[in-house]
Tab-separated table of C-alpha atoms in Angstrom:
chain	number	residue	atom	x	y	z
A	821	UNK	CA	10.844	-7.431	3.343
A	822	UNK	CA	13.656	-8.390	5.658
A	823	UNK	CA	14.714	-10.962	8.136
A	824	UNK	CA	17.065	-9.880	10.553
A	825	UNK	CA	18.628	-12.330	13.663
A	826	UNK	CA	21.322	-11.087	15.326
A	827	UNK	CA	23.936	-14.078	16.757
A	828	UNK	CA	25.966	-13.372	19.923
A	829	UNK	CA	28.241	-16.024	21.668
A	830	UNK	CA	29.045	-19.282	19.536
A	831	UNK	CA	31.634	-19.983	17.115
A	832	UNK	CA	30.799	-18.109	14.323
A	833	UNK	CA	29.547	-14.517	15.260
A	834	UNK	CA	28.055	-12.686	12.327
A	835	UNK	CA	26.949	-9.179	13.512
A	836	UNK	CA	23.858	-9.444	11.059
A	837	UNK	CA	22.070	-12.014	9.143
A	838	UNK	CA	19.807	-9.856	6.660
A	839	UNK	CA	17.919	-11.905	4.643
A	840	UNK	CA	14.947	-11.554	2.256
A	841	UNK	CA	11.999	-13.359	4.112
A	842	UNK	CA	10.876	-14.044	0.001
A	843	UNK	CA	13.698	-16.669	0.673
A	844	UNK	CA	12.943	-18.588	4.140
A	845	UNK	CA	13.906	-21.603	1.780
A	846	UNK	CA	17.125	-20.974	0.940
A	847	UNK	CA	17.744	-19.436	4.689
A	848	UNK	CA	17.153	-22.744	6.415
A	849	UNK	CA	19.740	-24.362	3.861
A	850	UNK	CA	22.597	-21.781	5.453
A	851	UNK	CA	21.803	-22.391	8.473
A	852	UNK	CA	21.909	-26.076	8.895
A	853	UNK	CA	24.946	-25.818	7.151
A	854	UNK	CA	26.149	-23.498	9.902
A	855	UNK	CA	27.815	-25.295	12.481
A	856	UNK	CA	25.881	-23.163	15.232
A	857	UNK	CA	24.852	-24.973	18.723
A	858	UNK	CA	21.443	-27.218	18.310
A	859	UNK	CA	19.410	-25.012	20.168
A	860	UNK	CA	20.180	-22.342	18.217
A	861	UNK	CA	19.310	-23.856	14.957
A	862	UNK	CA	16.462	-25.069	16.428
A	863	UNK	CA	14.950	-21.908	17.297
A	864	UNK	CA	15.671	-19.989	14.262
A	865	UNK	CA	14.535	-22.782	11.698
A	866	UNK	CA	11.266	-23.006	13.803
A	867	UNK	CA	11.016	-19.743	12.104
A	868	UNK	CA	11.579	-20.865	8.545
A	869	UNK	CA	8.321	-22.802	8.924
A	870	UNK	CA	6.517	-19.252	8.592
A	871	UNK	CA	6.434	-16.439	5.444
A	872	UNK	CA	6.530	-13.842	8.951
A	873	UNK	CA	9.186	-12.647	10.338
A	874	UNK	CA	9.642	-12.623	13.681
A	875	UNK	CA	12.074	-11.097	16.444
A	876	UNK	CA	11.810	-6.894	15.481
A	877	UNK	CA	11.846	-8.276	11.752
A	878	UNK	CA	10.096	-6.511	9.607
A	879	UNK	CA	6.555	-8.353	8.326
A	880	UNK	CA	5.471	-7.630	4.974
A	881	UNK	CA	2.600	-9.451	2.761
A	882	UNK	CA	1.345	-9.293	-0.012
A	883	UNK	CA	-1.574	-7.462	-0.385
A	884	UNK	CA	-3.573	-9.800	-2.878
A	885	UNK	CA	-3.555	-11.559	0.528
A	886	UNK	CA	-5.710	-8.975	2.166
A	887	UNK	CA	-7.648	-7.461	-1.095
A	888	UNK	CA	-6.871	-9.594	-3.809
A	889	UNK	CA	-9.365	-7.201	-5.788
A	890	UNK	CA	-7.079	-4.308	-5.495
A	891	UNK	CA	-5.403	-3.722	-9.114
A	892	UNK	CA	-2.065	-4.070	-9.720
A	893	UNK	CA	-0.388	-2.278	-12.191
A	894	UNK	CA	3.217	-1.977	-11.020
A	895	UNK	CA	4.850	0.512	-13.081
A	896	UNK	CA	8.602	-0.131	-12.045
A	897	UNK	CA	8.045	-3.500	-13.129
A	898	UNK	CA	8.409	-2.661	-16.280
A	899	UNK	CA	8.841	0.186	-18.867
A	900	UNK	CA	5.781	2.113	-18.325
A	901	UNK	CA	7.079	4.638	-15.915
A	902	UNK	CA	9.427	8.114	-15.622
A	903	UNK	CA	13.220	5.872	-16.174
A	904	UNK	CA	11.444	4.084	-19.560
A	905	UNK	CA	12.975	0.761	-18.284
A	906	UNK	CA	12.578	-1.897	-15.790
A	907	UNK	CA	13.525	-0.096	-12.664
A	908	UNK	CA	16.390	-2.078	-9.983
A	909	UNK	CA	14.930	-4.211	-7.238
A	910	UNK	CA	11.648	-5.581	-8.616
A	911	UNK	CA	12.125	-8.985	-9.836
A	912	UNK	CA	7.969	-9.372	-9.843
A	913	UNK	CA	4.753	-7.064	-10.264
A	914	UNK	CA	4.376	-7.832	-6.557
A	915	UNK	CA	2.410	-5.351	-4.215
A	916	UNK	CA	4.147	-5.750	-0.580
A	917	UNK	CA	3.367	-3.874	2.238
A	918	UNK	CA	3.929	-3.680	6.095
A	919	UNK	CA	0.784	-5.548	7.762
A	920	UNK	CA	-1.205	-2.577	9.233
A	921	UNK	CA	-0.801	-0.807	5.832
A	922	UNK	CA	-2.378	-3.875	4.100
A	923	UNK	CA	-4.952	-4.265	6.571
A	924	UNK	CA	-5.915	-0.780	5.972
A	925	UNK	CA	-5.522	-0.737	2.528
A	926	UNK	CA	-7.812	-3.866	2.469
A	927	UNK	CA	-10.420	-1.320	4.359
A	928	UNK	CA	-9.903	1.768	1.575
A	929	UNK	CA	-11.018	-1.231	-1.273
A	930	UNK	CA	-14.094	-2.151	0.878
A	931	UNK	CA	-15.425	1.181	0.691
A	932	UNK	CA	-14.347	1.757	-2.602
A	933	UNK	CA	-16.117	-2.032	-3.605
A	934	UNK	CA	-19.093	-0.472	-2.063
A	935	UNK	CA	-19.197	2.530	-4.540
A	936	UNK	CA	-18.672	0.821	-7.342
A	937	UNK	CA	-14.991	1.212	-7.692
A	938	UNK	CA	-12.057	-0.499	-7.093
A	939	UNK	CA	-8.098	0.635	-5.953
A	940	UNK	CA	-5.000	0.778	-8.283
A	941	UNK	CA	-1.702	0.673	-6.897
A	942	UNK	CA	1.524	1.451	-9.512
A	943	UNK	CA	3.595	1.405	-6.527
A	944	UNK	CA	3.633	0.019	-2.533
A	945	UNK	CA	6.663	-1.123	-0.684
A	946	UNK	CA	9.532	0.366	-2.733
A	947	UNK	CA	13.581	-1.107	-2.027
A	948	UNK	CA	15.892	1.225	-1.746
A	949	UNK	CA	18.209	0.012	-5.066
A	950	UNK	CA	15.273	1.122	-6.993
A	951	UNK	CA	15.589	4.576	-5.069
A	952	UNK	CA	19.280	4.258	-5.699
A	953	UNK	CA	18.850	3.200	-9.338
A	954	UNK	CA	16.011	6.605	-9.734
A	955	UNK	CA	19.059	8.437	-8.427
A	956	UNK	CA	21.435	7.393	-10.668
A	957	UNK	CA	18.800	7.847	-13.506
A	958	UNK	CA	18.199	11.802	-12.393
A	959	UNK	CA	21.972	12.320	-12.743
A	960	UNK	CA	22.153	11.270	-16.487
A	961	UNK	CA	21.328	14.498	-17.694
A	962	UNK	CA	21.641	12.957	-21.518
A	963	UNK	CA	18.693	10.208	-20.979
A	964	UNK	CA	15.902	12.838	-21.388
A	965	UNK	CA	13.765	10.329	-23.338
A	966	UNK	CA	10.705	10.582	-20.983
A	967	UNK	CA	10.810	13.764	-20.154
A	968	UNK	CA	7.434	14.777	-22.679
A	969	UNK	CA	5.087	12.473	-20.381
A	970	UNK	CA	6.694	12.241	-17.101
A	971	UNK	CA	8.328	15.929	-16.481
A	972	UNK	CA	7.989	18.327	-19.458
A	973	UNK	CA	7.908	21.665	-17.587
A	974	UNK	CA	10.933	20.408	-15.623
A	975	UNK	CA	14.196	20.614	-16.260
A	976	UNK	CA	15.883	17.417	-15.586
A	977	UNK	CA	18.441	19.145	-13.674
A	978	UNK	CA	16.076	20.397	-10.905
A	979	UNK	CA	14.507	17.157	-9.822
A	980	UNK	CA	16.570	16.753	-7.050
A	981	UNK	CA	15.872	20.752	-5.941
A	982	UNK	CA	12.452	20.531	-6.764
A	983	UNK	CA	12.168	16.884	-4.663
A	984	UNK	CA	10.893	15.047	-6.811
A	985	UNK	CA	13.415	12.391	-6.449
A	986	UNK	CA	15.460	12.206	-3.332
A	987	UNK	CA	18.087	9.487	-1.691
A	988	UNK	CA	15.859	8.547	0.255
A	989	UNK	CA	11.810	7.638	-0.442
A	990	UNK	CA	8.774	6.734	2.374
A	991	UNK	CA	8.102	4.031	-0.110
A	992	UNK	CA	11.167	1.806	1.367
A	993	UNK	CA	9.468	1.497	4.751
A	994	UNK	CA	7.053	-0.483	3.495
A	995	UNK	CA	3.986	1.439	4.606
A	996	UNK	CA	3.323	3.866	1.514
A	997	UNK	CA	1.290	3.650	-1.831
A	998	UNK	CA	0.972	5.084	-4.898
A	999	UNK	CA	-3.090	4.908	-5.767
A	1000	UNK	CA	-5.609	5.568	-7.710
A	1001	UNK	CA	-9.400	4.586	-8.771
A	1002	UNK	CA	-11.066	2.030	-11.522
A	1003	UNK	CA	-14.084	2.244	-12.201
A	1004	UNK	CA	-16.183	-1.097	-11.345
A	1005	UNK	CA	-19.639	-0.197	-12.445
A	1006	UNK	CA	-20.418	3.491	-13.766
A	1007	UNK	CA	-23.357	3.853	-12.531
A	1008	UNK	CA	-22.869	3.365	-8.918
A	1009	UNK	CA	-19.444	5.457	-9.396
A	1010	UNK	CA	-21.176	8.838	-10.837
A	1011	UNK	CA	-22.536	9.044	-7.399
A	1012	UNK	CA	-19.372	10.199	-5.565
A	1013	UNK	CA	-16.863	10.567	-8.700
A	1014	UNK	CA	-17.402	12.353	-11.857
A	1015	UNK	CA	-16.022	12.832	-15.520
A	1016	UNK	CA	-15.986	10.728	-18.110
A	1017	UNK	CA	-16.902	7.270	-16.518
A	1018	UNK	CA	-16.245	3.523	-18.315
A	1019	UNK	CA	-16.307	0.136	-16.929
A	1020	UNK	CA	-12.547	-0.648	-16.270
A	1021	UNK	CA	-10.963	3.040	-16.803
A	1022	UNK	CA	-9.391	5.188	-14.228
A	1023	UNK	CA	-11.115	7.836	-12.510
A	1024	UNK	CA	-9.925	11.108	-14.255
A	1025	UNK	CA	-7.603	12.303	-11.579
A	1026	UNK	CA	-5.795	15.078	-14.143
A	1027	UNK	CA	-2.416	13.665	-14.854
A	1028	UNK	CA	-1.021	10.767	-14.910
A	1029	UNK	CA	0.820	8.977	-11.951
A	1030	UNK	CA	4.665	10.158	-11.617
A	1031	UNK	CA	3.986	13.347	-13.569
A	1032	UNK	CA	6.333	15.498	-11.913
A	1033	UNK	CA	4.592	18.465	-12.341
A	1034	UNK	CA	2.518	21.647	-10.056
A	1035	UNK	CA	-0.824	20.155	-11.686
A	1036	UNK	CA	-0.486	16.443	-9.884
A	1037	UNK	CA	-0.494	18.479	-6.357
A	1038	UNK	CA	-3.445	17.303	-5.003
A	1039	UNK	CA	-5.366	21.015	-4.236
A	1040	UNK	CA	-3.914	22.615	-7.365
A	1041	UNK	CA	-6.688	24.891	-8.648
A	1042	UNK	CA	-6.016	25.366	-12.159
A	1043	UNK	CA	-7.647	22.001	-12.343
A	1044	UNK	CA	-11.120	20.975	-13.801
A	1045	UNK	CA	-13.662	21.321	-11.076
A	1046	UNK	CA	-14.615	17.329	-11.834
A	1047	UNK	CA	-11.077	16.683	-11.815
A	1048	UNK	CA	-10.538	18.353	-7.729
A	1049	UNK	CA	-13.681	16.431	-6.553
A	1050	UNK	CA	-12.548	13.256	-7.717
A	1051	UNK	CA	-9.426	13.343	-5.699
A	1052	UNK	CA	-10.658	15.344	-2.777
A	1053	UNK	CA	-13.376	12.519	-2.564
A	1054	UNK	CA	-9.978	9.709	-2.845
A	1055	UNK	CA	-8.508	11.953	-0.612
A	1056	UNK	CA	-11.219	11.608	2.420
A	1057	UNK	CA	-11.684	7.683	1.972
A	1058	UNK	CA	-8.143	7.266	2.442
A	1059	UNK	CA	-8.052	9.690	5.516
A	1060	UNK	CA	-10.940	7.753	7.028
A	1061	UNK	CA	-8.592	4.541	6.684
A	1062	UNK	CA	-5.634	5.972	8.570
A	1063	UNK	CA	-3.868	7.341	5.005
A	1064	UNK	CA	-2.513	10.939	4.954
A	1065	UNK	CA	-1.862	12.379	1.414
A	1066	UNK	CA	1.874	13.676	0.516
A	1067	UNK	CA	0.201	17.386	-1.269
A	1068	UNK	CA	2.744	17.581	-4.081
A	1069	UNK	CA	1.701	14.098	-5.577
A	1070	UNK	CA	-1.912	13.130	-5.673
A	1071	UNK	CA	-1.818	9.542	-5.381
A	1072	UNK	CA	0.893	9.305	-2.642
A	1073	UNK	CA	-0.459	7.924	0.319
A	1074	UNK	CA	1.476	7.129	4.576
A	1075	UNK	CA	-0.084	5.316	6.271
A	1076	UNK	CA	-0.404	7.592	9.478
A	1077	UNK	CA	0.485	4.766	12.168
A	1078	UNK	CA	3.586	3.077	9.799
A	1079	UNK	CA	5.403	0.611	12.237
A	1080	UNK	CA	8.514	0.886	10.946
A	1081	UNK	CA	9.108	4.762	10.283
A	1082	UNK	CA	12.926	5.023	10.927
A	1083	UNK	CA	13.540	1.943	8.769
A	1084	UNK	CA	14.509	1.609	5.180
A	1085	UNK	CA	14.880	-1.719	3.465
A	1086	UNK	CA	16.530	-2.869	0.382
A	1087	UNK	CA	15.064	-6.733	-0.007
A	1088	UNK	CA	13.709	-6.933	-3.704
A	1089	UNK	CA	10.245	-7.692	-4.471
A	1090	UNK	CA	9.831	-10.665	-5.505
């Protein structure tokens, strides 16, 4: 999430103030102790007033704000995920997104509600220190301690080649997710998803999430018949909702419409 003003004319003539709109606080502090003209305070602190940002800024929410129902279990957070440690950039288990992406996400969770299920995200708006910090990690070729969960028919050295990590992720402009299903009540569930179905448990969707591996591509037929129909079926409610479906990784989700497609940003979550 960013704030961006840019200040032309005046005494002091930044070319950029970037700053984390987590922090509208601490941004009208600098600038009344700026010694910019009146009016110009004026107008920008009018902004401070407001969590959106304004001006070609980019506006993020949260998306408890939208569908506080949607499960969070944001794997960078913490340990649980391919690095084994608390990845750079997220200071909370926060999902943010751009606004259209949490309005539609808000939509996937309605239908989902309505089948007796419920979304999971492990990862939304992504900054790009943690993609930095995943690039770093793919370069230590001697920290292979998560390699028999996360990549075991990889090679560490071919992550990059194989893209499964990259400088650059869709996850930094705020308008991607990384999803999958609970199940809310079984009974209503068995009618569009199948498997072994509990109360609370994940929808058997074949691997788990960040398994860089052929079997988490989303059409990959060596699958369990149960196992392609459950995320061909999480496929076409998040199609109907305006998601399209990255084919190597199951549970990677675009919104199709992002607003802010040439844009990367590197505010942490917080």
């Amino acid at each position: 999430p960013g704030w961006h003003a840019r200040v032309n004319g005046g005494g002091l003539q930044p070319d950029d103030i970037a700053l984390n709109a987590f922090f509208m606080g601490d941004f009208c502090m600098l600038l009344r102790s700026l010694s910019f003209a009146s009016a110009l305070c004026v107008a920008l602190l009018a902004g401070c007033a407001s969590p959106v940002a304004h001006d070609g800024a980019a506006d993020l929410v949260p998306v408890a704000q939208w569908a506080p129902d949607v499960v969070q279990d944001m794997r960078y957070f913490g340990a649980e995920n391919f690095v084994g440690r608390p990845v750079a950039g997220y200071e909370a288990p926060q999902c943010w997104l751009s606004r259209p992406a949490a309005q539609a996400l808000s939509e996937v969770q309605k239908t989902l509600r309505s089948h007796g299920l419920a979304l999971k995200v492990f990862d939304c708006y992504r900054p790009q220190p943690a993609v930095d910090d995943f690039v770093r990690w793919g370069a230590d070729l001697a920290d292979q301690r998560t390699k028999p969960v996360y990549y075991p028919r990889v090679p560490k050295q071919e992550l990059f080649k194989r893209g499964y990590i990259a400088e650059k992720s869709g996850h930094s402009r705020a308008s991607t997710v990384d999803v999958t299903a609970v199940v809310v009540d079984a009974v209503r569930a068995s009618q569009v998803v199948f498997g072994p179905l509990a109360d609370g448990q994940e929808v058997d969707m074949g691997t788990p999430f960040d398994m860089f591996d052929e079997l988490s591509h989303t059409d990959n037929p060596d699958l369990s018949p149960d196992v392609r129909r459950n995320r061909q079926w999480l496929r076409s409610v998040m199609h109907s909702h305006g998601w399209r479906n990255l084919p190597e990784e199951w549970w990677h989700y675009t919104l199709v419409n992002e607003p802010y497609p040439q844009r990367y940003f590197a505010h942490p979550v917080r």
